[in-house]
Amino acid sequence: MLSVLTDNWKLFVDGFWTTIRLFLVAGVFSLVLGTVLAGFRVSPVPALRGFGTGYVNILRNTPLTLVFAFLVFGAPKMQIELPSYFWSAVTALTIYTSAFICEVVRSGINTVAPGQSEAARAVGMTFLQVLRIVVLPQAFRAIVPPLTSVLIALLKNTTIAAGFSVAEAGAIPAVMAERGENQVLTLVWITIGFLIAIIPLVFLQRWAERRTAVA
């Protein structure tokens, strides 16, 4: 069993390194875009609310595979060129995941007492100042667990990139099949690899919950 891993160590390391890179880059972009979209959803400007609502409803009901297919195959035909398949995968994961993060952040915003926003506006704060200084810091206290769940889902969703010419962990079985390696043991080691990658997120969630806990 161990020889399946040791004999193909470089393949596993390279595959999971690409997976981690996809996760980190898409995770950061998704957090930023998702937070901006959540601001749109609660904005007093109808056009921004409409855009945010439409974006979330469309992306949440679109399979991630179709988002990948559009960016890899459809975008070039519309003269939209991305530097590589890796960045196409990052873009697809960001566009898709940000819709879910938006809803998580919006749910956190809704936990903040309306009176606090009204008091902030009464002393002359703008909407953006209220959101940035008063609302979002409190909202993020409430969304640590669901936000972690979305990020874990993002990590697992990176495997779809294997079907679009990105040599990450999801592409390992195909290469191992060409080498005549045991596919069951290959999948076992890939599963173990993902569990190892997810463990830091679980510890990060617990740390963040302790730091943001209100006595």
Coordinates of C-alpha atoms in Angstrom, one line a residue:
M1 CA 0.0 0.0 0.0
L2 CA 2.7 2.5 1.0
S3 CA 4.6 1.8 -2.3
V4 CA 1.8 3.3 -4.3
L5 CA 2.6 6.6 -2.6
T6 CA 6.4 6.4 -2.3
D7 CA 6.9 5.2 -5.9
N8 CA 4.8 8.2 -7.2
W9 CA 5.7 10.7 -4.5
K10 CA 6.5 13.6 -7.0
L11 CA 3.1 13.1 -8.7
F12 CA 1.2 13.4 -5.4
V13 CA 3.3 16.3 -4.2
D14 CA 2.9 18.3 -7.4
G15 CA -0.8 17.5 -7.7
F16 CA -1.6 18.6 -4.1
W17 CA 0.6 21.6 -4.4
T18 CA -1.4 22.8 -7.4
T19 CA -4.6 22.0 -5.4
I20 CA -3.4 24.1 -2.5
R21 CA -2.5 27.0 -4.8
L22 CA -5.9 26.9 -6.4
F23 CA -7.6 26.9 -3.0
L24 CA -5.5 29.7 -1.6
V25 CA -5.8 32.1 -4.6
A26 CA -9.4 31.4 -5.3
G27 CA -10.2 31.5 -1.5
V28 CA -8.8 35.0 -1.1
F29 CA -10.5 36.3 -4.3
S30 CA -13.8 34.6 -3.3
L31 CA -13.7 36.2 0.2
V32 CA -13.2 39.7 -1.3
L33 CA -15.8 39.3 -4.1
G34 CA -18.3 37.6 -1.8
T35 CA -18.1 40.4 0.8
V36 CA -18.5 43.0 -1.9
L37 CA -21.6 41.2 -3.2
A38 CA -23.0 40.9 0.3
G39 CA -22.6 44.7 0.5
F40 CA -24.5 45.0 -2.7
R41 CA -27.3 42.8 -1.4
V42 CA -27.9 45.1 1.6
S43 CA -27.2 48.4 -0.3
P44 CA -29.8 51.2 -0.3
V45 CA -29.1 51.5 -4.1
P46 CA -31.7 49.3 -6.0
A47 CA -29.4 48.7 -8.9
L48 CA -26.7 47.2 -6.7
R49 CA -29.2 45.1 -4.8
G50 CA -30.6 43.8 -8.1
F51 CA -27.1 43.0 -9.4
G52 CA -26.2 41.2 -6.2
T53 CA -29.4 39.2 -6.1
G54 CA -29.2 38.2 -9.8
Y55 CA -25.5 37.2 -9.5
V56 CA -26.2 35.0 -6.4
N57 CA -29.4 33.4 -7.9
I58 CA -27.7 32.6 -11.2
L59 CA -24.4 31.2 -9.8
R60 CA -25.9 29.2 -7.0
N61 CA -28.1 27.4 -9.5
T62 CA -25.5 26.8 -12.1
P63 CA -23.3 23.6 -11.9
L64 CA -19.6 24.4 -11.3
T65 CA -18.7 22.2 -14.2
L66 CA -20.6 24.5 -16.6
V67 CA -18.8 27.6 -15.1
F68 CA -15.5 25.8 -15.9
A69 CA -16.6 24.9 -19.4
F70 CA -17.7 28.4 -20.1
L71 CA -14.3 29.9 -19.0
V72 CA -12.2 27.3 -20.7
F73 CA -14.1 26.8 -23.9
G74 CA -16.6 29.6 -24.3
A75 CA -14.6 32.6 -23.1
P76 CA -11.8 32.3 -25.8
K77 CA -14.5 32.4 -28.5
M78 CA -15.7 35.7 -27.0
Q79 CA -12.1 37.1 -27.2
I80 CA -11.7 36.8 -23.4
E81 CA -8.2 35.3 -22.9
L82 CA -6.9 34.1 -19.6
P83 CA -3.2 33.4 -19.1
S84 CA -3.5 29.7 -18.5
Y85 CA -5.8 26.8 -17.5
F86 CA -4.7 27.4 -13.9
W87 CA -6.1 31.0 -14.0
S88 CA -9.2 29.8 -15.8
A89 CA -9.8 27.4 -12.9
V90 CA -9.1 30.2 -10.3
T91 CA -11.6 32.4 -12.1
A92 CA -14.3 29.7 -12.2
L93 CA -13.8 28.8 -8.6
T94 CA -13.9 32.4 -7.5
I95 CA -17.0 33.3 -9.5
Y96 CA -18.9 30.2 -8.2
T97 CA -17.7 30.3 -4.5
S98 CA -18.2 34.0 -4.1
A99 CA -22.0 33.5 -4.5
F100 CA -22.1 31.2 -1.5
I101 CA -19.8 33.4 0.6
C102 CA -22.0 36.4 -0.2
E103 CA -25.0 34.6 1.3
V104 CA -23.0 33.6 4.4
V105 CA -21.8 37.2 4.9
R106 CA -25.3 38.5 4.3
S107 CA -26.7 36.2 6.9
G108 CA -24.1 37.5 9.4
I109 CA -25.0 41.1 8.5
N110 CA -28.6 40.3 9.3
T111 CA -27.6 39.2 12.8
V112 CA -26.4 42.7 13.7
A113 CA -29.1 44.8 15.4
P114 CA -30.6 47.4 13.1
G115 CA -30.4 50.0 15.8
Q116 CA -26.6 50.0 15.6
S117 CA -26.7 50.9 11.9
E118 CA -29.3 53.5 12.5
A119 CA -27.2 55.1 15.3
A120 CA -24.1 55.1 13.1
R121 CA -26.1 56.8 10.3
A122 CA -27.5 59.3 12.8
V123 CA -24.0 60.5 13.7
G124 CA -23.2 61.2 10.0
M125 CA -21.5 57.9 8.9
T126 CA -22.0 57.0 5.2
F127 CA -23.3 53.5 4.2
L128 CA -19.8 52.3 3.4
Q129 CA -18.5 53.5 6.8
V130 CA -21.3 51.8 8.6
L131 CA -20.7 48.6 6.8
R132 CA -17.0 48.6 7.2
I133 CA -16.7 49.9 10.8
V134 CA -19.9 48.8 12.5
V135 CA -21.6 46.0 10.7
L136 CA -19.0 43.7 9.1
P137 CA -16.7 43.3 12.1
Q138 CA -19.7 42.0 14.1
A139 CA -21.1 40.0 11.2
F140 CA -17.9 38.0 10.8
R141 CA -18.1 36.9 14.4
A142 CA -21.3 35.0 13.6
I143 CA -20.2 33.4 10.3
V144 CA -17.0 31.6 11.2
P145 CA -18.5 28.0 11.1
P146 CA -20.5 28.4 7.9
L147 CA -17.7 30.3 6.2
T148 CA -15.3 27.5 7.0
S149 CA -17.7 25.0 5.5
V150 CA -17.8 27.0 2.3
L151 CA -14.0 27.1 2.2
I152 CA -13.8 23.3 2.8
A153 CA -16.3 22.9 -0.1
L154 CA -14.0 25.1 -2.2
L155 CA -11.0 22.9 -1.5
K156 CA -12.9 19.8 -2.6
N157 CA -14.3 21.6 -5.7
T158 CA -10.8 22.1 -7.0
T159 CA -10.8 18.5 -8.2
I160 CA -13.1 19.6 -11.0
A161 CA -10.2 21.5 -12.5
A162 CA -8.6 18.1 -13.4
G163 CA -11.2 17.7 -16.1
F164 CA -10.0 21.0 -17.7
S165 CA -6.3 20.4 -18.1
V166 CA -5.1 21.5 -14.7
A167 CA -2.7 18.9 -13.2
E168 CA -4.0 19.0 -9.6
A169 CA -4.9 16.2 -7.1
G170 CA -8.0 15.2 -9.1
A171 CA -5.8 14.4 -12.1
I172 CA -3.7 11.9 -10.2
P173 CA -6.0 8.8 -10.8
A174 CA -5.7 9.2 -14.6
V175 CA -1.9 9.3 -14.5
M176 CA -1.8 6.4 -12.1
A177 CA -4.0 4.3 -14.3
E178 CA -1.6 4.9 -17.2
R179 CA 1.2 3.7 -14.9
G180 CA -0.8 0.5 -14.1
E181 CA -1.0 1.4 -10.4
N182 CA -3.8 0.2 -8.1
Q183 CA -6.7 2.6 -8.4
V184 CA -8.3 1.8 -5.1
L185 CA -5.1 2.5 -3.2
T186 CA -4.6 5.7 -5.3
L187 CA -8.0 7.0 -4.2
V188 CA -7.3 6.1 -0.6
W189 CA -4.1 8.2 -0.6
I190 CA -5.9 11.1 -2.3
T191 CA -8.6 10.9 0.3
I192 CA -5.9 11.0 3.1
G193 CA -4.3 13.9 1.3
F194 CA -7.5 15.9 1.3
L195 CA -8.2 15.1 5.0
I196 CA -4.7 16.4 5.9
A197 CA -5.4 19.6 3.9
I198 CA -8.7 20.1 5.6
I199 CA -7.5 19.7 9.2
P200 CA -5.8 23.1 9.3
L201 CA -9.1 24.7 8.3
V202 CA -10.8 23.0 11.2
F203 CA -8.2 24.2 13.6
L204 CA -8.4 27.7 12.1
Q205 CA -12.1 27.7 12.6
R206 CA -11.8 26.8 16.3
W207 CA -9.1 29.5 16.8
A208 CA -11.2 32.1 15.0
E209 CA -14.3 31.1 17.1
R210 CA -12.3 31.6 20.3
R211 CA -10.9 34.9 19.2
T212 CA -14.2 36.3 18.1
A213 CA -16.3 34.9 21.0
V214 CA -18.2 37.4 23.0
A215 CA -18.1 37.0 26.8

